[in-house]
Short mmCIF file of C-alpha atoms in Angstrom, two decimals:
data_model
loop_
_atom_site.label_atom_id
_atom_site.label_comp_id
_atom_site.label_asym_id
_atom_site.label_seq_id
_atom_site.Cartn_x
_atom_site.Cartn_y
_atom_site.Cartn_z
CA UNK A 1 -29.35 -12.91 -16.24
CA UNK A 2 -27.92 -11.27 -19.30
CA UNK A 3 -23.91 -11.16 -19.99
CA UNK A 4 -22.65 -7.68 -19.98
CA UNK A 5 -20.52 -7.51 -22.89
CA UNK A 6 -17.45 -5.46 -22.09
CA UNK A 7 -17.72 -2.02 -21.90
CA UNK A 8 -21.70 -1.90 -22.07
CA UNK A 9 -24.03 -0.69 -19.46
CA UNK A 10 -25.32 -3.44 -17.28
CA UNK A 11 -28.80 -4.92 -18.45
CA UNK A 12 -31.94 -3.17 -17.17
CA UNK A 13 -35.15 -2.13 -18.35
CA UNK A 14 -35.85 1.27 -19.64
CA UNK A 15 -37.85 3.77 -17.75
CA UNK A 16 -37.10 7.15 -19.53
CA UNK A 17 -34.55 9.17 -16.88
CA UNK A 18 -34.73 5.93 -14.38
CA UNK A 19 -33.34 2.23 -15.27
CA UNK A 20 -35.10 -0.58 -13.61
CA UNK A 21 -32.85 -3.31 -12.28
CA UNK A 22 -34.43 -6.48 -10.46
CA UNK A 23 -31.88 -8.40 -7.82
CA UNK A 24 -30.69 -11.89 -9.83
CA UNK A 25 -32.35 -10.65 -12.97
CA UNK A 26 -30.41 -7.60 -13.53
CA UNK A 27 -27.67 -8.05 -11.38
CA UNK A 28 -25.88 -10.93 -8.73
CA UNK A 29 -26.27 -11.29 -5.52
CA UNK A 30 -23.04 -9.81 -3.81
CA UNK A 31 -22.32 -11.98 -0.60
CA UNK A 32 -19.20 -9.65 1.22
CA UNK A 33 -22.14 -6.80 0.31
CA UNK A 34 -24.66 -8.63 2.29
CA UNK A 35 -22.63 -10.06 5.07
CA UNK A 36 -21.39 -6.54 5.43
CA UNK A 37 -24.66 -4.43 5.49
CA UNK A 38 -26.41 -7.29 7.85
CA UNK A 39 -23.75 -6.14 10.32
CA UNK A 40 -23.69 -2.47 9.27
CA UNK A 41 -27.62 -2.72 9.83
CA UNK A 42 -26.38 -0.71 12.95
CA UNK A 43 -26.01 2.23 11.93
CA UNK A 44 -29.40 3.02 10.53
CA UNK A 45 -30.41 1.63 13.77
CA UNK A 46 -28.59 4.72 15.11
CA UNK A 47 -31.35 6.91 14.51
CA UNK A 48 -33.71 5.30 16.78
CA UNK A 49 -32.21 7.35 20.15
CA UNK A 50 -31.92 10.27 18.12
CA UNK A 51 -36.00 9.74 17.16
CA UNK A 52 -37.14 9.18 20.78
CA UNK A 53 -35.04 11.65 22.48
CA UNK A 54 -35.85 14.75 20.10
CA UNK A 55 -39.57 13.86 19.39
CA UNK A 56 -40.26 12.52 22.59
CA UNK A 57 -42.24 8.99 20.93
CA UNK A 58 -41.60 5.26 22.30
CA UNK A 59 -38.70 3.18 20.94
CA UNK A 60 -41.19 0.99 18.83
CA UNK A 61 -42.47 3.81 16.53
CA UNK A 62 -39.32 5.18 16.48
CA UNK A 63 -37.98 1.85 15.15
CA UNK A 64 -40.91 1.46 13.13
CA UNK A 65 -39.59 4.62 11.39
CA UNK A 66 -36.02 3.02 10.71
CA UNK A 67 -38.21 0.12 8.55
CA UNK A 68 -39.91 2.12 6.49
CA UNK A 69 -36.88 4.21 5.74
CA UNK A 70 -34.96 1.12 5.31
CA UNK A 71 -37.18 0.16 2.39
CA UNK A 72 -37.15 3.12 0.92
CA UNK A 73 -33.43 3.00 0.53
CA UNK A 74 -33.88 0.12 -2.05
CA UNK A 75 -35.45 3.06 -4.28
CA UNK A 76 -31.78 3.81 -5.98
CA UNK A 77 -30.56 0.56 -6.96
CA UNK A 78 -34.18 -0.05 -8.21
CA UNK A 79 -34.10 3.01 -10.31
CA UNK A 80 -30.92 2.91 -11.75
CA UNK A 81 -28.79 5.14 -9.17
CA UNK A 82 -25.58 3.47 -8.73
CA UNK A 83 -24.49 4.73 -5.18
CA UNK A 84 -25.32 3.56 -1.50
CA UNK A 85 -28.04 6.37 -0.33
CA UNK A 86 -27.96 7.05 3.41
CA UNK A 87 -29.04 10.13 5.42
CA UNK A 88 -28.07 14.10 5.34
CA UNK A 89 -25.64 13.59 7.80
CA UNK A 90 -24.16 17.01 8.50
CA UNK A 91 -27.36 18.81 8.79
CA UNK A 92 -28.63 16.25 11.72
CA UNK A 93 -27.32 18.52 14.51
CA UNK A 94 -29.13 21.50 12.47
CA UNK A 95 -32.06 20.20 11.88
CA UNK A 96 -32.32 19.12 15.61
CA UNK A 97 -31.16 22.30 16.96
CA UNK A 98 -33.91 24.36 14.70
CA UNK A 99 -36.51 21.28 15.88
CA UNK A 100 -36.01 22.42 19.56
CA UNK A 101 -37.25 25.80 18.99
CA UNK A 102 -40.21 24.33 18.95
CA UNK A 103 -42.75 22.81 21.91
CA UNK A 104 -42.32 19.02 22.22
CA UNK A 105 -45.23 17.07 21.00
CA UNK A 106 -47.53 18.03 17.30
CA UNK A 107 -45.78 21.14 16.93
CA UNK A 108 -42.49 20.23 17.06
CA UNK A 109 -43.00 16.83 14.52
CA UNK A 110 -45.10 19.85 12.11
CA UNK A 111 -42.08 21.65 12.06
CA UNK A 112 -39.95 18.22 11.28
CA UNK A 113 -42.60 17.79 8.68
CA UNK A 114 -42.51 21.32 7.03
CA UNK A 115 -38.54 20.65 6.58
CA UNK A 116 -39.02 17.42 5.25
CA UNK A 117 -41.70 18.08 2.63
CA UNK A 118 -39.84 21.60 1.62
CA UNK A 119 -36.29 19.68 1.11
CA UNK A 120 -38.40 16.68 -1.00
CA UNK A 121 -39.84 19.68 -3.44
CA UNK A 122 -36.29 21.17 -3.70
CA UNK A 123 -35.17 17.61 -4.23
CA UNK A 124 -37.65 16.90 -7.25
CA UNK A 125 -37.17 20.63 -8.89
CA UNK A 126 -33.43 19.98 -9.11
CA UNK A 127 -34.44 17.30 -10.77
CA UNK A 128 -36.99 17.27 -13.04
CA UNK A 129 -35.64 20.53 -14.28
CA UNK A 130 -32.20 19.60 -15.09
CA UNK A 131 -30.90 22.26 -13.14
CA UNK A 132 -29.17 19.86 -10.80
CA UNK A 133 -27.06 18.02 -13.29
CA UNK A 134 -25.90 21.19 -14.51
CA UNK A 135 -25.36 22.98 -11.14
CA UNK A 136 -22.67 20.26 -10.55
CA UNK A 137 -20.89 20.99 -13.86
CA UNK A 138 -20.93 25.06 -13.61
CA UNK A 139 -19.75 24.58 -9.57
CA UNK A 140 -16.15 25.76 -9.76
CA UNK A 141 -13.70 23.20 -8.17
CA UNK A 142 -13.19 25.37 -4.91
CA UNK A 143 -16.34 25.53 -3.86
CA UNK A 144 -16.87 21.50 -4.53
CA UNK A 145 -14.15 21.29 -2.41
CA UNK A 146 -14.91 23.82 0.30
CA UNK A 147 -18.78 21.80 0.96
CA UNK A 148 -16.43 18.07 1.18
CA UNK A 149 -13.96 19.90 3.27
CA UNK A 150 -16.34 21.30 5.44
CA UNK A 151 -18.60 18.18 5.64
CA UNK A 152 -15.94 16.13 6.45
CA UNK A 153 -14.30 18.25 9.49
CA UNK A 154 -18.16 18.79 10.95
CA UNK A 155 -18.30 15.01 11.06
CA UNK A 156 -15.10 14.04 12.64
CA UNK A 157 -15.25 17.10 14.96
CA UNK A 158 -18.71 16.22 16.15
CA UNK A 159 -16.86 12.74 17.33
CA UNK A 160 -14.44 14.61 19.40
CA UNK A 161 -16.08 17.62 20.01
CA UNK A 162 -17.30 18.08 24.35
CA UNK A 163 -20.28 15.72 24.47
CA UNK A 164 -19.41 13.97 21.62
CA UNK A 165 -19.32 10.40 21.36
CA UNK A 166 -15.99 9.61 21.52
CA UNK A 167 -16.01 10.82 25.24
CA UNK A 168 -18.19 8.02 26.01
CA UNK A 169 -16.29 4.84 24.11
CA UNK A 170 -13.07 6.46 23.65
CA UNK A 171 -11.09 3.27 23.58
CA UNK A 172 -13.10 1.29 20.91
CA UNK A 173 -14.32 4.33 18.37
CA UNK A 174 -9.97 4.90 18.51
CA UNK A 175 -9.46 1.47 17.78
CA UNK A 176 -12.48 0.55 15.47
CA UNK A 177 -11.73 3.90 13.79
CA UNK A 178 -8.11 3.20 13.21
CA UNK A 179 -9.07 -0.61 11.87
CA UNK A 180 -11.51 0.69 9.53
CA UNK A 181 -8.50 3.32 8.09
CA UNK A 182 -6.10 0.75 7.64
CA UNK A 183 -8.75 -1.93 5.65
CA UNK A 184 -10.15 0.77 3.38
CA UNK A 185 -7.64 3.32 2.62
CA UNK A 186 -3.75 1.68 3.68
CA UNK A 187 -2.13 0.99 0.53
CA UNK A 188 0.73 -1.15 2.66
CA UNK A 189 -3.03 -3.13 3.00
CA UNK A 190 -3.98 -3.53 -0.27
CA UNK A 191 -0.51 -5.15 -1.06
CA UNK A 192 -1.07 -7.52 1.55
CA UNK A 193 -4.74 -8.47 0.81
CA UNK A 194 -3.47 -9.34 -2.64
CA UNK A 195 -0.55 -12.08 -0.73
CA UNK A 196 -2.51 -13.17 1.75
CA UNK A 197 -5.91 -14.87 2.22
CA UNK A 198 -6.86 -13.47 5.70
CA UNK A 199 -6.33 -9.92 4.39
CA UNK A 200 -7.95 -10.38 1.77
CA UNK A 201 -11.17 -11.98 3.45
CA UNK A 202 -11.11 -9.15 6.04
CA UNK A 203 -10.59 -6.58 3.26
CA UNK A 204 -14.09 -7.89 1.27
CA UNK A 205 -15.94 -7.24 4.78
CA UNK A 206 -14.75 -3.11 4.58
CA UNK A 207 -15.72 -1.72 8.41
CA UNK A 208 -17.74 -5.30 9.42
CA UNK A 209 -14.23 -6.09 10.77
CA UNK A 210 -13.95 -2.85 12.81
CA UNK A 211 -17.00 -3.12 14.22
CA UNK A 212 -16.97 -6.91 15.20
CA UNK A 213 -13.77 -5.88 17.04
CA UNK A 214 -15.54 -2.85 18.90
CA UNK A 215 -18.34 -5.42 19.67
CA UNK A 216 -15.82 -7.41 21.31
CA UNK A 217 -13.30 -4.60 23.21
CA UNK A 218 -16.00 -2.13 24.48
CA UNK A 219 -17.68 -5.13 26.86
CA UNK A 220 -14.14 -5.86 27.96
CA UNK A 221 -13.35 -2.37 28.70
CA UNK A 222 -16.77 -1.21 30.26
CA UNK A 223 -17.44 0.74 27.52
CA UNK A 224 -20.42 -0.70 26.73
CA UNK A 225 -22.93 -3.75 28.02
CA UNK A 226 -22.37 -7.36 26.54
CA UNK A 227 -25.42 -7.94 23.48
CA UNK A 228 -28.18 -9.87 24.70
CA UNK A 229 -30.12 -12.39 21.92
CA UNK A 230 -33.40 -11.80 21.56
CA UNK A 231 -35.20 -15.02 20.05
CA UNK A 232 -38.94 -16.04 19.85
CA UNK A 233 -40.88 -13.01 17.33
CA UNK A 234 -38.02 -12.74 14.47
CA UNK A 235 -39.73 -10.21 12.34
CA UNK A 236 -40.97 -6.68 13.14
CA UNK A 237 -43.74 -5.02 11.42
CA UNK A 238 -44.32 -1.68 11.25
CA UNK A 239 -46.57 -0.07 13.73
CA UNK A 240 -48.63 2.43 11.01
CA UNK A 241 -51.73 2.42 13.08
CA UNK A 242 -49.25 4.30 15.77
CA UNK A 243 -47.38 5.81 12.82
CA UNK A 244 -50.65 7.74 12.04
CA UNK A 245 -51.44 8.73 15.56
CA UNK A 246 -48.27 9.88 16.83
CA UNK A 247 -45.97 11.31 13.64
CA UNK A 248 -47.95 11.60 10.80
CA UNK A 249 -49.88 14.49 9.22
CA UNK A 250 -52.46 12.19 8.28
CA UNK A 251 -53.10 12.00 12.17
CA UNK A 252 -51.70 14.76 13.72
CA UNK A 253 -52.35 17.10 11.46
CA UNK A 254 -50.43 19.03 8.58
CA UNK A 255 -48.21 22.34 9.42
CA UNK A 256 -49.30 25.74 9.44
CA UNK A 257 -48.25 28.28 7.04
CA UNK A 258 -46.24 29.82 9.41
CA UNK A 259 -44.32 26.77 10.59
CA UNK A 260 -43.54 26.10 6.41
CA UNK A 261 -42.26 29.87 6.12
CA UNK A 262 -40.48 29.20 9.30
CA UNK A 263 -39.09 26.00 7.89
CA UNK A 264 -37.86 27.35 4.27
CA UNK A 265 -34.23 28.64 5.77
CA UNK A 266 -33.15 25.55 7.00
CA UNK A 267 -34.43 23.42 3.79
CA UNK A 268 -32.52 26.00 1.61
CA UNK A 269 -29.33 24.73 3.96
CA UNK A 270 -30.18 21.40 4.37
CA UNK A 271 -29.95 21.36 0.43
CA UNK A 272 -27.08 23.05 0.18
CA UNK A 273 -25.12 20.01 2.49
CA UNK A 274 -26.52 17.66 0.32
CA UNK A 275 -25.54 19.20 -2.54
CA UNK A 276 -22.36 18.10 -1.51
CA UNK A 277 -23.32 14.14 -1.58
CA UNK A 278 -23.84 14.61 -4.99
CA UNK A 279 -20.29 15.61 -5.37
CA UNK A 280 -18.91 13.13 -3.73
CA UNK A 281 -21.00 9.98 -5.06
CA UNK A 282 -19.82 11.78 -8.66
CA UNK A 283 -16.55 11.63 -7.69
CA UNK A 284 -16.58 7.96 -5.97
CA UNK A 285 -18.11 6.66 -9.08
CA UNK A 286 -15.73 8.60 -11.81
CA UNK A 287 -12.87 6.91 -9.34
CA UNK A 288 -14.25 3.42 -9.77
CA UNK A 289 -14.84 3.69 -13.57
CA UNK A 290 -11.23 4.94 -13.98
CA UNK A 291 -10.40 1.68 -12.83
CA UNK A 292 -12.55 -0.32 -14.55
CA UNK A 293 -13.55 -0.08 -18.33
CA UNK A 294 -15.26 -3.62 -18.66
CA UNK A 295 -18.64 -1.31 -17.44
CA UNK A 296 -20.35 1.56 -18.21
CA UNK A 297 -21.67 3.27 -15.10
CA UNK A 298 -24.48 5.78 -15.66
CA UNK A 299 -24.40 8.69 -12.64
CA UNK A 300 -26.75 11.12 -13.13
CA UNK A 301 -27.80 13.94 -10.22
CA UNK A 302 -30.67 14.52 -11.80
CA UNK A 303 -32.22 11.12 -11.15
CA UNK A 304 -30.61 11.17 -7.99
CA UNK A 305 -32.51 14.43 -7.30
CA UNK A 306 -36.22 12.68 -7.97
CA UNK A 307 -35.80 9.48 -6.01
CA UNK A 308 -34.41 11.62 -2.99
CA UNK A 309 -37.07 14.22 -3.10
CA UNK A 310 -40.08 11.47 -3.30
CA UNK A 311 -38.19 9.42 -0.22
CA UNK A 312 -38.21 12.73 1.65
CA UNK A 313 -41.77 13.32 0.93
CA UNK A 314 -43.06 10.01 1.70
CA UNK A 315 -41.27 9.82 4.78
CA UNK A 316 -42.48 13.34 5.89
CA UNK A 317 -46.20 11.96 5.03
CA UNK A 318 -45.98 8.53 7.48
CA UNK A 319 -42.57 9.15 9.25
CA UNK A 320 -41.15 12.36 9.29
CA UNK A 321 -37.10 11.37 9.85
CA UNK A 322 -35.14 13.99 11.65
CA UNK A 323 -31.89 12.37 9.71
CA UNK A 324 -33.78 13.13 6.31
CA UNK A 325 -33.37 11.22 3.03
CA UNK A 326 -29.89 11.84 1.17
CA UNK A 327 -28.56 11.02 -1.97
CA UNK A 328 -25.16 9.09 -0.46
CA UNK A 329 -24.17 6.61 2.50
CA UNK A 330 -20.29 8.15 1.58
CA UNK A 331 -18.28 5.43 3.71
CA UNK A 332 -20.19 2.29 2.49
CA UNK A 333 -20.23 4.10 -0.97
CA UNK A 334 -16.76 4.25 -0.75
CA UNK A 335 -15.71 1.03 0.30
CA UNK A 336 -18.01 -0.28 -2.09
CA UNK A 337 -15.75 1.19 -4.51
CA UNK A 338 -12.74 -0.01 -2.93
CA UNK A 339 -13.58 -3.36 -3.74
CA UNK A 340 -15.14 -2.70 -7.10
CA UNK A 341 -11.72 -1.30 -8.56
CA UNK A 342 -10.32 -4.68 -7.53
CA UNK A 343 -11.83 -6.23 -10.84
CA UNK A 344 -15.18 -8.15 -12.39
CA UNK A 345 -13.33 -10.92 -10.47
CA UNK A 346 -14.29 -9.70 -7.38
CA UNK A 347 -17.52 -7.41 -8.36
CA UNK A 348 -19.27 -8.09 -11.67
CA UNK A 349 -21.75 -4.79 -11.42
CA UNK A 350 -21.41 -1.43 -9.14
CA UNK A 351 -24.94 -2.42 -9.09
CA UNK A 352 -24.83 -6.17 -7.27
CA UNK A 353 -23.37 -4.11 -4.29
CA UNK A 354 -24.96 -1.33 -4.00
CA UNK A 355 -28.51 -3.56 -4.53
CA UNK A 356 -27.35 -6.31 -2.31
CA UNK A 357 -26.69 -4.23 0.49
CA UNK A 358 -29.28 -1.87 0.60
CA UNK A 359 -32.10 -4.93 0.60
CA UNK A 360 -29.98 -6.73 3.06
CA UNK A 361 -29.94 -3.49 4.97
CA UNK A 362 -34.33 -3.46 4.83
CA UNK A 363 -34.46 -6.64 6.02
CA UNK A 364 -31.15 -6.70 8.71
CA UNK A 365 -33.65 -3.55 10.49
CA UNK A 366 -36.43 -5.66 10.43
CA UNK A 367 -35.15 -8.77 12.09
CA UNK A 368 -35.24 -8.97 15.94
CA UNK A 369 -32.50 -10.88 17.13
CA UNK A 370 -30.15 -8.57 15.04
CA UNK A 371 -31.50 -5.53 15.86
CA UNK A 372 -30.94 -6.58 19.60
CA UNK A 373 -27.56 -8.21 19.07
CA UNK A 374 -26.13 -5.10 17.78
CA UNK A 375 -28.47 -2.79 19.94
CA UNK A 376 -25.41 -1.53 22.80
CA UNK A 377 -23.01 -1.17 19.37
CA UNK A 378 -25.20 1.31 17.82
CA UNK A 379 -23.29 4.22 18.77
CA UNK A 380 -19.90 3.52 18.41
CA UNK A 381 -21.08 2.36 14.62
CA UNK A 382 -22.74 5.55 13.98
CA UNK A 383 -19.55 7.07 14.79
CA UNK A 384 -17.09 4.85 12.62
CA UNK A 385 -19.54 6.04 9.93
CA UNK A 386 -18.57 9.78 10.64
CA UNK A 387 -15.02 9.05 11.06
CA UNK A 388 -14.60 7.44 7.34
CA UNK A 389 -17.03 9.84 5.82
CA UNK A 390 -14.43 12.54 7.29
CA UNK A 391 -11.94 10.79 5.94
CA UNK A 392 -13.20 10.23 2.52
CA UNK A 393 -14.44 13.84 2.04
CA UNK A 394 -11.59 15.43 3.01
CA UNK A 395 -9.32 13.32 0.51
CA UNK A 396 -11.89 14.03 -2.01
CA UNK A 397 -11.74 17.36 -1.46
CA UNK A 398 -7.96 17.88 -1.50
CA UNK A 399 -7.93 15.80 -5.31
CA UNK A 400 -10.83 18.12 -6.46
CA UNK A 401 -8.42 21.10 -6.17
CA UNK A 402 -6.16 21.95 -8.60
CA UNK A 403 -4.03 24.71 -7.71
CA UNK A 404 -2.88 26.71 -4.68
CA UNK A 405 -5.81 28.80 -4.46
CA UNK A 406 -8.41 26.34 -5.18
CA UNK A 407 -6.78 24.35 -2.10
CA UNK A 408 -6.60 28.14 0.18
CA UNK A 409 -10.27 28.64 -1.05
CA UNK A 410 -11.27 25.21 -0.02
CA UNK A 411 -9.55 25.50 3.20
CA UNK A 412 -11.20 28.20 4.78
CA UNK A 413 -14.49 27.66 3.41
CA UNK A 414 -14.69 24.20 4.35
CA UNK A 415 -13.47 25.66 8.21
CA UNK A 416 -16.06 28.10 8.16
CA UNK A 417 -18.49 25.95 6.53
CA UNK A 418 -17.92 23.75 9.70
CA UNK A 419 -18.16 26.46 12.57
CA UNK A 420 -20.87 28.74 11.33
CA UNK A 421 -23.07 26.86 9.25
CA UNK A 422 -23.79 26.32 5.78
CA UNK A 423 -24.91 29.39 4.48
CA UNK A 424 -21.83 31.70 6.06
CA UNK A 425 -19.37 28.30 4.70
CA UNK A 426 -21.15 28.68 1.22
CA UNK A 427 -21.31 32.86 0.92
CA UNK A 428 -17.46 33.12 1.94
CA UNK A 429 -16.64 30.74 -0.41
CA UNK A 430 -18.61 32.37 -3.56
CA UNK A 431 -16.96 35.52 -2.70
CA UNK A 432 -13.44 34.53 -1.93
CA UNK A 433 -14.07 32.38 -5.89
CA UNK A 434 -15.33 35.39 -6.98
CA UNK A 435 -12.23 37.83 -5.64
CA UNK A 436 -9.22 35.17 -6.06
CA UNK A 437 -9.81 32.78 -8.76
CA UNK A 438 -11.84 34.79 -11.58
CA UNK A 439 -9.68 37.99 -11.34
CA UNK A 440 -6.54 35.87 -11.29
CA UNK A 441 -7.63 33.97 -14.31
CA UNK A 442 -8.91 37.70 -15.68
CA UNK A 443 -5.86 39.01 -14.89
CA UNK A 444 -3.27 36.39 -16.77
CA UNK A 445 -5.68 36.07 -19.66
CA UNK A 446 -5.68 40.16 -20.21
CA UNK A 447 -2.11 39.82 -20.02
CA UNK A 448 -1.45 36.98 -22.42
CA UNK A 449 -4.03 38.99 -24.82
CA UNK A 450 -1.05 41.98 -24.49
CA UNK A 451 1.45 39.88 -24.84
CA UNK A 452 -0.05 38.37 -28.42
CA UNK A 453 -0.93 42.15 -29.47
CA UNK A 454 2.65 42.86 -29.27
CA UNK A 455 3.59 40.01 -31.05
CA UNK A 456 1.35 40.90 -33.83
CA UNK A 457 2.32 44.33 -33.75
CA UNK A 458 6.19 43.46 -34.47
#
């Protein structure tokens, strides 16, 4: 593998906008990366119960789905993206609610499918037309900070909210959730990882630690069922034949017209959340580089853009994914960069993370004594994943601002944003931008202008 030179960009071979980097050619093998997403592994598991339940098809397609997802994942590192992708998490209990509008059975996956393919072609015009880079440049700083704020108080209120999950495991998602605070954001933390060696090991692991303790306390507590080992088959290969006949459009049957005019509302929305990944994998990344100048870490949206819009139409072509393709997993993104600010010590490349885990992650879905180790922990995972992506958006959000208004701006939009949807969070925002910040700034620069003009006068 070829030294990075300090400073430099870490090897790779060009690909015009995309950078292909090869695990252990281009970059190391990251071990706390790979212990951590073989445990984490859980979480994308968490989308299996949300497949079988909406859809109505049996756990093993539904899995099946989770693979081929899983792979796809490996797409970013591959290409040059330096951040952890993951789902569209916020627009899950959209998507589902707009999904059961629709009869249960071919007409109902169609409709999945119509989303999924119009959100890809968004995804892909973004990019290839540059427009996506620049949209995140000409975004004023309110509204980036309206879509984190909002995106983060969605996701921690859906924990808490009546029916959430957090009625159901209450005493491990409090614990797990307050473990995984403490090792990723407590400062009094990071002082100790630095003295001693426990901390420290814990702190490589990010939320593994959390979740290892939930494992353990929700069993005691009767939270949730003790694990139960699965040995004898150890890997599990996709089901395509059943892929075809139940989910895909190759079987089943493409949508209508109707069901893709239908569909074009909520794939206008859907983009419009994960506009706000972008944000926050921009600002994750600027954090990390702040802290380290021995690399050179190229982020660009627009590439992010393309390899998001082909996962989303791939996966709406074989396995239409109700938790859609995004452009940022924000909590293992962001303890990613935790660790990566600690030093080349610790973390040579952004890239031998973000790589390590997301293969690890492919093959941790595909092996079946882990899948059923970790099978009764799925949900409580799923929501330590919300609860730190709260977390991390919301503080993101509040450093985005810059002044008073930006912050009252953010505030309400990001509330609104959260209660009535993304298009009512976005519109308020624009105009309340539009009415506060441009006239203000209008309004002090006609006056300096005066002010000068009087000068020059005298």
């Amino acid at each position: 593998m070829k030294h990075r030179s300090y400073g430099e960009e870490q090897s790779h071979i060009k690909l015009g906008l995309f950078k292909l980097r090869l695990p252990f050619i281009h970059y190391r093998w990251a071990w706390p990366e790979a212990l951590q997403s073989l445990l984490m592994c859980s979480v994308c598991l968490g989308a299996i119960p949300v497949l079988t339940e909406v859809l109505g098809i049996p756990f093993d397609i539904a899995w099946s789905m989770v693979i081929i997802n899983g792979f796809l994942y490996s797409l970013h590192c591959l290409l040059g993206d330096p951040v952890v992708p993951g789902w569209i998490t916020p627009a899950i209990p959209l998507v589902t609610s707009f999904l059961y509008k629709y009869t249960l059975g071919p007409e109902r996956i169609q409709a999945l499918i119509a989303i999924q393919i119009l959100v890809g072609i968004i995804f892909i015009i973004m990019g290839t037309t540059g427009l996506a880079g620049k949209l995140i440049k000409i975004v004023p700083n309110s509204i980036k900070a309206g879509i984190l704020l909002g995106a983060g108080i969605a996701a921690v209120f859906g924990e808490f909210q009546v029916g959430g999950r957090f009625g159901l495991y209450p005493i491990s998602i409090f614990v797990g959730g307050i473990l995984s605070y403490l090792i990723l954001f407590s400062e009094g933390f990071a002082v100790l990882k630095k003295k001693n060696q426990l901390c420290a090991t814990i702190g490589k692991y990010g939320m593994v630690s959390a979740i290892i303790v939930a494992v353990i306390i929700g069993p005691i507590v009767g939270e949730i069922p003790l694990p139960e080992l699965e040995v004898g088959t150890f890997i599990k290969i996709p089901d395509f034949k059943g892929l075809v006949e139940i989910v895909s459009p190759l079987g089943i049957g493409f949508p209508s017209v109707d069901l893709f005019i239908g569909a074009v509302p909520m794939a206008i929305i859907v983009y419009i959340i994960a506009f706000g990944d972008f944000i926050t994998g921009e600002a994750l990344i600027a954090e990390g580089s702040k802290a380290r100048k021995d690399e050179k870490i190229d982020f660009n949206s627009n590439r992010s853009n393309i390899i998001s819009g082909v996962r989303n139409i791939i996966m709406a072509l074989i396995a239409p994914y109700i938790q859609l393709c995004g452009p940022l997993a924000a909590a293992i993104t962001a303890a990613i960069s935790q660790r990566y600010k600690e030093g080349r010590e610790q973390m040579d490349s952004i890239f031998s993370a973000t790589g390590t885990f997301r293969w690890i992650s492919f093959a941790g879905v595909s092996i079946i004594p882990v899948v059923s180790l970790f099978q009764p922990v799925l949900p409580i995972a799923l929501s330590l994943t919300m609860l730190v992506q709260g977390y991390i958006c919301t503080r993101l959000a509040m450093s985005i601002c810059k002044d008073d208004t930006e912050r009252g701006i953010a505030g309400v939009m990001g509330a609104v944003l959260a209660a009535k949807g993304a298009t009512w969070g976005l519109g308020l925002g624009i105009v309340l931008h539009l009415v506060l910040c441009d006239f203000t700034k209008k309004k002090v620069k006609k006056l300096e202008d005066e002010v000068v003009s009087i000068d020059n006068a005298m």
